[in-house]
Coordinates of C-alpha atoms and ligand atoms in Angstrom, one line a residue:
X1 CA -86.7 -79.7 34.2
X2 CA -89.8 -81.4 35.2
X3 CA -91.3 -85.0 33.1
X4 CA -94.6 -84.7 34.6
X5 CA -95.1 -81.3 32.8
X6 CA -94.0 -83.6 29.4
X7 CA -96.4 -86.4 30.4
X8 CA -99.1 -83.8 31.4
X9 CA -98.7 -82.1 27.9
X10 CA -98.7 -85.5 25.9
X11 CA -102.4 -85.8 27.8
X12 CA -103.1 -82.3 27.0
X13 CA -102.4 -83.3 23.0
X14 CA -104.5 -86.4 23.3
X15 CA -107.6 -84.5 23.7
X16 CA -106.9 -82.8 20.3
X17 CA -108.5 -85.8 18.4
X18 CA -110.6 -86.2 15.2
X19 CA -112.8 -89.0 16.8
X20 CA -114.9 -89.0 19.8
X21 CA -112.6 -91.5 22.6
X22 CA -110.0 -92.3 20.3
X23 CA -106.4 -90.2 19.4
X24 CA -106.7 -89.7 15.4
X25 CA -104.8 -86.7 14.8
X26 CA -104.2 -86.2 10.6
X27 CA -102.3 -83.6 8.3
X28 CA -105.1 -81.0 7.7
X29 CA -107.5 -81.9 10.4
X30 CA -108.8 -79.4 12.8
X31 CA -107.7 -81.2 15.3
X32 CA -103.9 -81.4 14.2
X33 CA -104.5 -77.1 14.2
X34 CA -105.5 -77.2 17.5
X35 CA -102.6 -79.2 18.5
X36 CA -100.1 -77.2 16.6
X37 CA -101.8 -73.9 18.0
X38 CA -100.7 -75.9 21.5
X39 CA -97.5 -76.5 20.7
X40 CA -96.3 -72.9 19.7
X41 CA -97.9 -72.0 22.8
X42 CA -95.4 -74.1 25.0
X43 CA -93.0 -73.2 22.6
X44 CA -93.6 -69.5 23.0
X45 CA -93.8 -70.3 27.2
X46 CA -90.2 -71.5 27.1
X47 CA -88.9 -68.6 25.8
X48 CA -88.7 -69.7 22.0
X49 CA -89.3 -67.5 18.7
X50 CA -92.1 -69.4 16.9
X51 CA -92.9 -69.6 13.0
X52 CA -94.4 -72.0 10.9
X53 CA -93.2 -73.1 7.6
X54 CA -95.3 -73.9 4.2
X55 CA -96.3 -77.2 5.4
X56 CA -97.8 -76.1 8.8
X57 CA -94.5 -77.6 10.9
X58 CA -94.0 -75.5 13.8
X59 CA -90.7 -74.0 14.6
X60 CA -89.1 -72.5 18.2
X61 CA -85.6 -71.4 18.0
X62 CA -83.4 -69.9 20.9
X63 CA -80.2 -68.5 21.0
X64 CA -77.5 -67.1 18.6
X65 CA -75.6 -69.2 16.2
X66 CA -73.0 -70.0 14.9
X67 CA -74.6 -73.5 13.5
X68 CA -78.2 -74.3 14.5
X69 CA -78.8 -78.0 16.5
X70 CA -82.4 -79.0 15.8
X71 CA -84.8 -81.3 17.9
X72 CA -87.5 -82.6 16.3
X73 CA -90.3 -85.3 15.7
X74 CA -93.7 -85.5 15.2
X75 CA -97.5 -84.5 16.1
X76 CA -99.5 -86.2 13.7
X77 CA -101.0 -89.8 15.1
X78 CA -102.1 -92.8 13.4
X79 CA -105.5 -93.9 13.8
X80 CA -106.5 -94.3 17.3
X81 CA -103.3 -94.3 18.0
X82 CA -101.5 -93.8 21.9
X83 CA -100.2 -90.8 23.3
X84 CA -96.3 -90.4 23.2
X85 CA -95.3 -91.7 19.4
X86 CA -93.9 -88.1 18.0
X87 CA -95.2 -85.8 20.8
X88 CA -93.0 -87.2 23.6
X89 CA -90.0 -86.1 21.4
X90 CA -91.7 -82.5 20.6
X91 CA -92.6 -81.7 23.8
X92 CA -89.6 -83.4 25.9
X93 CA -87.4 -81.1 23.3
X94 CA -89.6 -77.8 24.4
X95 CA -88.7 -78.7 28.2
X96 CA -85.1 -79.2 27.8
X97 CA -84.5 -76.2 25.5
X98 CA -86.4 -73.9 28.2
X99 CA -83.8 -75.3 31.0
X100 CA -81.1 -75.7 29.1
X101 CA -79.8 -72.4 29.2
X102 CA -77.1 -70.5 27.0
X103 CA -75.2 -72.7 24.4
X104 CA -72.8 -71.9 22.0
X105 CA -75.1 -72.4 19.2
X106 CA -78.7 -71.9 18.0
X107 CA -81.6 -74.2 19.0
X108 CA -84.3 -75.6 16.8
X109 CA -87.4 -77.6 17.9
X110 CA -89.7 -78.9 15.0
X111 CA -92.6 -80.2 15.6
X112 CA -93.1 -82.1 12.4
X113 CA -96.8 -82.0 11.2
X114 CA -96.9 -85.2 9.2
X115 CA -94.7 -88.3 9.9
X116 CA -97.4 -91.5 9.4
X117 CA -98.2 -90.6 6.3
X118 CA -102.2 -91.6 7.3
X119 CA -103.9 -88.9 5.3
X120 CA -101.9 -88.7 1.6
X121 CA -99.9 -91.4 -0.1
X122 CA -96.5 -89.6 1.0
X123 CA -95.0 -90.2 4.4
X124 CA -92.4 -87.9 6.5
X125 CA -94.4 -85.8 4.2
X126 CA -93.3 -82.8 7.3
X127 CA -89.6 -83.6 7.4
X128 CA -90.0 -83.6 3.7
X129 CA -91.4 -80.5 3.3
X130 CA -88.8 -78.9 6.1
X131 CA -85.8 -80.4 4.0
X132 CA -87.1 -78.6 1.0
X133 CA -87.6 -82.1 -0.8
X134 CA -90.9 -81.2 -1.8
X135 CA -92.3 -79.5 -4.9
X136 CA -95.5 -77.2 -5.5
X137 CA -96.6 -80.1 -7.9
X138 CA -96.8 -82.2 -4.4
X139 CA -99.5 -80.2 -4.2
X140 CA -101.5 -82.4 -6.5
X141 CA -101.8 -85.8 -4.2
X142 CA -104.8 -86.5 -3.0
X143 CA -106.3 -88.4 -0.2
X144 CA -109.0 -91.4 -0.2
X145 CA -111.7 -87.9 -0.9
X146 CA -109.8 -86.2 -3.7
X147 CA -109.1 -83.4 -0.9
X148 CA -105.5 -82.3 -2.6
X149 CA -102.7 -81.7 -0.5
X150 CA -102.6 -78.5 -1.7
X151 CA -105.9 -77.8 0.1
X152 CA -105.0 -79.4 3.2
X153 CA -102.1 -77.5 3.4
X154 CA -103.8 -74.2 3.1
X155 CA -106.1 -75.6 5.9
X156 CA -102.9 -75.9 8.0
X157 CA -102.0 -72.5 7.6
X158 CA -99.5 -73.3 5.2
X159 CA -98.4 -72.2 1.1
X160 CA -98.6 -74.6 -1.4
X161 CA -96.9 -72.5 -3.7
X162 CA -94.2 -72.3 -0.9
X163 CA -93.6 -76.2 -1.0
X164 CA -90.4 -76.5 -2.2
X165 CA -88.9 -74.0 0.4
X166 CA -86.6 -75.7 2.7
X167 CA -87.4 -74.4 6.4
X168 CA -84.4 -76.6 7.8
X169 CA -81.7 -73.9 8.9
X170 CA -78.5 -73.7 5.9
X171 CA -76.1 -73.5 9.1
X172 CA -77.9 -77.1 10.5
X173 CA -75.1 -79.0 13.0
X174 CA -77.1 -81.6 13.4
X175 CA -80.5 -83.2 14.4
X176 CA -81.8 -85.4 17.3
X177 CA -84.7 -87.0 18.0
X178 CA -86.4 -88.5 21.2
X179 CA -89.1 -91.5 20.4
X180 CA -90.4 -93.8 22.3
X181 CA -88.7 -97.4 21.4
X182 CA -91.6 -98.8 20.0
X183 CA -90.3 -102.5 20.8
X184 CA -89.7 -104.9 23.7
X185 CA -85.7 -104.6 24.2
X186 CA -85.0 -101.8 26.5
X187 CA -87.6 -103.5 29.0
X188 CA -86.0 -106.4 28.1
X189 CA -82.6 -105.1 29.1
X190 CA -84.0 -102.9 31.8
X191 CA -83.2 -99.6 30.5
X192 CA -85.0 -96.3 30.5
X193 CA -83.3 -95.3 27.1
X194 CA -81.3 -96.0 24.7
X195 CA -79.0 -95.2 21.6
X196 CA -79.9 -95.7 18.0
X197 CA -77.0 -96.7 15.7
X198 CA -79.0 -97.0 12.6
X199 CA -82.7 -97.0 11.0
X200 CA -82.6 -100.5 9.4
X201 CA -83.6 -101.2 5.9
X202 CA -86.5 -102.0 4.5
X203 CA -88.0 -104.2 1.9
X204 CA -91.6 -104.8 1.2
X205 CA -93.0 -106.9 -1.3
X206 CA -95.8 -109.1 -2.2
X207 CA -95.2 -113.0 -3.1
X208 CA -98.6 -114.4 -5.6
X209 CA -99.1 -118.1 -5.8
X210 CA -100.9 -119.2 -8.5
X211 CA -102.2 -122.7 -8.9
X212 CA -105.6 -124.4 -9.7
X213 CA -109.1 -123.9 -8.2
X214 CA -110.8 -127.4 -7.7
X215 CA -113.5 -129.5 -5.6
X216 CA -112.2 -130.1 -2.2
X217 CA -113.7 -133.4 -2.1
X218 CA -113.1 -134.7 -5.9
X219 CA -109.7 -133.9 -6.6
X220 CA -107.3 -136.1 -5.5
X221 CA -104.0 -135.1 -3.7
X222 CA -101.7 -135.9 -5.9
X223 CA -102.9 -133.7 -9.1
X224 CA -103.8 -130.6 -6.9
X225 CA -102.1 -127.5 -6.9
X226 CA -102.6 -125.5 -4.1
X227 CA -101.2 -122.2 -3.9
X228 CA -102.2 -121.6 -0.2
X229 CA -100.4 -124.9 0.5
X230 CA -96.9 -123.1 -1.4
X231 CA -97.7 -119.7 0.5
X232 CA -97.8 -121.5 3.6
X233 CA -94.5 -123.1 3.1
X234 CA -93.1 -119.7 2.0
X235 CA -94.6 -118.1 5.3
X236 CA -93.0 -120.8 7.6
X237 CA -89.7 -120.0 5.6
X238 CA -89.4 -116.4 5.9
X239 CA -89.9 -117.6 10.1
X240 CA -86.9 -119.3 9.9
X241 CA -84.6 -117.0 7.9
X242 CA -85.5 -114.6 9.9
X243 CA -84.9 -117.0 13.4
X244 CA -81.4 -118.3 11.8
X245 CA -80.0 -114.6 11.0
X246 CA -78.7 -112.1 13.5
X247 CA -80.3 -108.9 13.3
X248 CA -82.8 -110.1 10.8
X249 CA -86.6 -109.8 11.6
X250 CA -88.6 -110.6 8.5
X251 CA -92.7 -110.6 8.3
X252 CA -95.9 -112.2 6.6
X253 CA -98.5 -109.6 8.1
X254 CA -101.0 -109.9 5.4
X255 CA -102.4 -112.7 3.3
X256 CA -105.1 -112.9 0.5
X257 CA -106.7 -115.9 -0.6
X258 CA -108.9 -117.0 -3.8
X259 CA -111.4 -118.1 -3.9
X260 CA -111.3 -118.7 0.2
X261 CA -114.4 -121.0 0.4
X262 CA -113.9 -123.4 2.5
X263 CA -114.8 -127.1 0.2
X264 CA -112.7 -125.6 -2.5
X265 CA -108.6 -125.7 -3.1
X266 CA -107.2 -122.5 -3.5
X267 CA -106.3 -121.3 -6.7
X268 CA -104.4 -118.3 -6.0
X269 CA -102.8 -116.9 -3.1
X270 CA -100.9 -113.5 -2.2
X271 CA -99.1 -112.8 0.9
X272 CA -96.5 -109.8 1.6
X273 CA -93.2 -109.5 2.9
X274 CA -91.6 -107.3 5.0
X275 CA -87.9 -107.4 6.0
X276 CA -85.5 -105.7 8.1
X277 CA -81.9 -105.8 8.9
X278 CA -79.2 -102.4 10.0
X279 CA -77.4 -103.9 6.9
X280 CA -78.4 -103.2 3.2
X281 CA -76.2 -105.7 2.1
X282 CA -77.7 -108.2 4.6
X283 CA -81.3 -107.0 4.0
X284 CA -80.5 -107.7 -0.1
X285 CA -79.5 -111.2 0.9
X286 CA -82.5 -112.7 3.0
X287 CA -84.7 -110.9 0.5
X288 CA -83.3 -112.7 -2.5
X289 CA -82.8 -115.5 -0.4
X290 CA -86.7 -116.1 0.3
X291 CA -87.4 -115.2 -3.1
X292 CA -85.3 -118.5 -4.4
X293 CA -86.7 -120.1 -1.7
X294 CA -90.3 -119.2 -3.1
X295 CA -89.8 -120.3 -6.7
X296 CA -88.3 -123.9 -5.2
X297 CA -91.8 -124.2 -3.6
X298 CA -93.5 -122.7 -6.6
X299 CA -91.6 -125.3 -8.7
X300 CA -92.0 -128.2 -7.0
X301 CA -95.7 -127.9 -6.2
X302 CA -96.7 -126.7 -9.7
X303 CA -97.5 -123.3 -9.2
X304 CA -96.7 -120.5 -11.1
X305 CA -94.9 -117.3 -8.6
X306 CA -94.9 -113.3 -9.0
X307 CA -92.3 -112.0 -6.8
X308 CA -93.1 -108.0 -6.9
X309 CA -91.0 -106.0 -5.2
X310 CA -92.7 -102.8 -3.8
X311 CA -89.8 -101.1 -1.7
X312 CA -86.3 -101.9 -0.9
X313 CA -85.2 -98.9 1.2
X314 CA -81.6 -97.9 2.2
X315 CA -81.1 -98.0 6.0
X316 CA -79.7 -94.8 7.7
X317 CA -76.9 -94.7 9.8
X318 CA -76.7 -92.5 13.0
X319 CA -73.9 -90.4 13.2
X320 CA -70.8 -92.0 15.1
X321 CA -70.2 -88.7 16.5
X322 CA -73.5 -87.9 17.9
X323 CA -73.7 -91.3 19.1
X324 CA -70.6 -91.2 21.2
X325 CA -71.5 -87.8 22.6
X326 CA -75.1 -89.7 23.8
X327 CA -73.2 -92.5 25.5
X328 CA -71.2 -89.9 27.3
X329 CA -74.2 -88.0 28.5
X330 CA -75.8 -91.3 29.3
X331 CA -72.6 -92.2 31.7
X332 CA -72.7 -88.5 33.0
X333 CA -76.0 -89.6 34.2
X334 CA -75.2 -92.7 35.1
X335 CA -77.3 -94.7 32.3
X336 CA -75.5 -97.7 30.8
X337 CA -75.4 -96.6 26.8
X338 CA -77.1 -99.3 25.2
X339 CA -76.7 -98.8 21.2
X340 CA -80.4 -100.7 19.4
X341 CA -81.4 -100.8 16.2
X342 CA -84.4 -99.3 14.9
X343 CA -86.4 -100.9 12.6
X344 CA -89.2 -98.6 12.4
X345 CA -88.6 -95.4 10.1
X346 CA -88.7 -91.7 11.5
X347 CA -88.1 -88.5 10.4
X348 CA -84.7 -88.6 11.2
X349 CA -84.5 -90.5 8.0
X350 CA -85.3 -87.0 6.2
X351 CA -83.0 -85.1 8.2
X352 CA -80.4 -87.6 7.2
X353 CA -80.7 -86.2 3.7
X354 CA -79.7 -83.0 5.0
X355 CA -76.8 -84.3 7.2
X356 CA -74.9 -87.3 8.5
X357 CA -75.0 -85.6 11.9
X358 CA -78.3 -87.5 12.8
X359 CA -79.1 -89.3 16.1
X360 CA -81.9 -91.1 18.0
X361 CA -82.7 -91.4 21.4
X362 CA -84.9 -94.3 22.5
X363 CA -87.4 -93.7 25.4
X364 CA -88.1 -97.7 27.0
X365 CA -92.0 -97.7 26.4
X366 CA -94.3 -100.3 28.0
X367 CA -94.1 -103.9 26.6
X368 CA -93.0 -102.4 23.3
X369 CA -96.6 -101.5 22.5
X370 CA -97.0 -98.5 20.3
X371 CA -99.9 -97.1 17.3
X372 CA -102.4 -98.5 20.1
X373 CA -104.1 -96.5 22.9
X374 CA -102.3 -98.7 25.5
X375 CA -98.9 -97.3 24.7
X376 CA -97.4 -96.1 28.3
X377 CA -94.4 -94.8 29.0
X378 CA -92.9 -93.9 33.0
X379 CA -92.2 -90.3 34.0
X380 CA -89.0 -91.6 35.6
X381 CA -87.4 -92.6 32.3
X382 CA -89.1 -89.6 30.6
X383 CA -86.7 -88.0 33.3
X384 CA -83.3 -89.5 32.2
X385 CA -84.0 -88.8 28.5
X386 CA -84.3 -84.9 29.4
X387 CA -81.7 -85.0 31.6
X388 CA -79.4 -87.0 29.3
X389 CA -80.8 -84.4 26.1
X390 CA -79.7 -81.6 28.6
X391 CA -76.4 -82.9 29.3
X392 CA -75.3 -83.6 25.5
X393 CA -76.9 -80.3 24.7
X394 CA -74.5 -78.8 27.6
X395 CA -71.2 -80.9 26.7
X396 CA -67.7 -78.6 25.2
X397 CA -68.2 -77.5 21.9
X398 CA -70.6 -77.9 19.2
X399 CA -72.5 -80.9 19.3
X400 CA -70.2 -82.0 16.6
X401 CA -67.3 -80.4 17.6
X402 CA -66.3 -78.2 15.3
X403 CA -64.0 -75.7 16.1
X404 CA -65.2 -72.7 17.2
X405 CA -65.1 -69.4 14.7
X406 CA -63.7 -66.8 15.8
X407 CA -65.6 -64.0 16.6
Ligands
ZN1 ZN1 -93.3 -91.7 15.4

């Protein structure tokens, strides 16, 4: 098994870009072809039988069944984006199922052909379309052109009429992925990898404060009503929620501001949420939490508040089983199994739909930094993660050991 040829792919996938110096790889590009053309190449090398579903995802699969264990993640990219978020687990997948040699069930890599979501309002719109979760009236979306999906799926090589099939075997055991962390803790905790226990929930929002436009210099303090004043409050508040409570991380990234002129009070003011916790139940709290706190500012300031609430998504647990079968290839390699949190979403959140038999492998990238060109990753850590994807592929049994059928 060798990481540099995994490293040495990721570069080779890099150069597939639809701008000149940059990595911008989108569902329906010609670049995203070229790199799926790539990938069922390697595939093909390691010994795999390639097809591609209705959505352009491309598919290897070795061996005999009974039961079919898929790896999978992503090739699509953000905008200039780095190297190794979704093609580290593709290609690190194709390398260990060329070593790994004959198991007692079938293999599956995906390479997953949209996860961002950059091109059309619809993300894991691969995973999606591989679970069969899809329907030909998908087809309809369009992106910031009016190019429908159904055309950009045609461009892929794919059916639009086909996009409800499900491409995802019936006799699935399970799915893994490999992605790098995308965060700061496994350098933190100096790790090369670690275990994911769950995909946290999500809720995003937007919080509007609306007060009263007026002369910076002729209104006095006491009758203004400043809604940037009440956001600001709200922003430090969601700070230290999010400080005070284990687990919780919680976000203003974005802020909009009327009239923003700088001699006049602002009048209205909208800044959105984001927060994140392994725990629904927790997540629900903090977010009705800062919304109480927000209408305590609103009302005591004067303003009026809209509290909109854009998404509040489940989080996804990892399978226990899969989990503990990780930690026991980590200790056959000698890795000590640190379980994380993920906070980001993935397309293991699809497969989840399909299964509870759904795991994560972190990969420990460099100072967390991911969706930027800087993102780095070390072939020595690449190394444990196939070894340790080798070694749970190789363990007694199934992968979720059931007991064998006899023949
Ligand atoms: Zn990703």
């Amino acid at each position: 098994m060798s990481a540099e040829r995994v490293l040495g792919r990721c570069d080779e996938l890099a150069r597939f870009s639809e701008e000149e110096g940059l990595i911008t790889r989108w569902y329906g590009s010609r670049s995203l072809d070229e790199a799926s053309d790539a990938v069922a190449g390697w595939m093909e090398a390691a010994g795999l039988a390639v097809r591609r579903d209705a959505v352009g995802n491309v598919i290897g699969r070795a061996g005999e069944g009974p039961g079919t264990f898929v790896l999978g993640s992503h090739i699509d990219t953000v905008r200039d984006a780095g190297r190794y978020d979704g093609p580290l687990g593709v290609l690190l997948a194709i390398e260990a199922a060329a070593s790994v040699g004959e198991l007692p069930f079938a293999l599956e890599v995906v390479a997953f052909a949209d996860e961002e979501g950059g091109r059309f309002p619809l993300t894991y719109l691969g995973s999606r379309g591989w679970a069969g979760l899809l329907t030909p009236e998908d087809g309809a979306l369009t992106d910031s052109d009016g190019t429908t999906l159904a055309e950009a799926v045609r461009a892929m090589g794919g059916d639009p009429e086909a996009l409800g099939a499900r491409s995802a075997p019936d006799d699935l055991l399970g799915y893994l992925e490999v992605h790098i962390e995308q965060g700061p803790v496994l350098q933190d905790e100096d790790l090369p990898i670690g275990i994911v226990t769950a995909i946290a929930a999500q809720s995003r929002g937007i919080a509007t404060f609306e007060g009263m436009a007026g002369h910076a210099g002729n209104t006095p303090m006491r009758l203004r009503r400043d809604a940037l004043a009440g956001a600001a409050e709200l922003i430090l508040e969601v700070e230290r929620l999010a400080r005070e409570t284990e687990g919780l991380t919680a976000t203003v990234g974005r802020i909009h501001n009327d009239p923003n002129v700088g001699n006049v009070i602002p009048g209205r003011t909208r800044v959105s949420y984001d927060v994140r916790h392994q725990s629904g139940a927790e997540r629900d709290r903090a977010r009705d939490q800062l919304e109480a706190a927000a209408r305590e500012i609103a009302g005591r300031r004067g303003l009026e508040l809209d509290w909109h609430r854009r998404d509040d998504l489940h989080e996804v647990p990892m399978s226990p089983t899969l989990c503990a079968r990780l930690a026991q290839a980590c200790e056959q390699a000698g890795v000590r199994p640190l379980e994380l949190g993920s906070g980001a979403g993935h397309d293991a959140v699809t497969a989840a739909r399909l299964t509870p038999e759904v795991a994560m492998l972190f990969v420990r990238c460099k100072d967390g930094i991911s969706h930027h060109p800087d993102e780095s990753v070390r072939a020595d850590d690449v190394a444990v993660a196939l070894d340790v994807v080798a070694r749970f592929l190789r363990l007694p049994g199934d992968p979720i050991g059931f007991p064998r059928l006899p023949c």
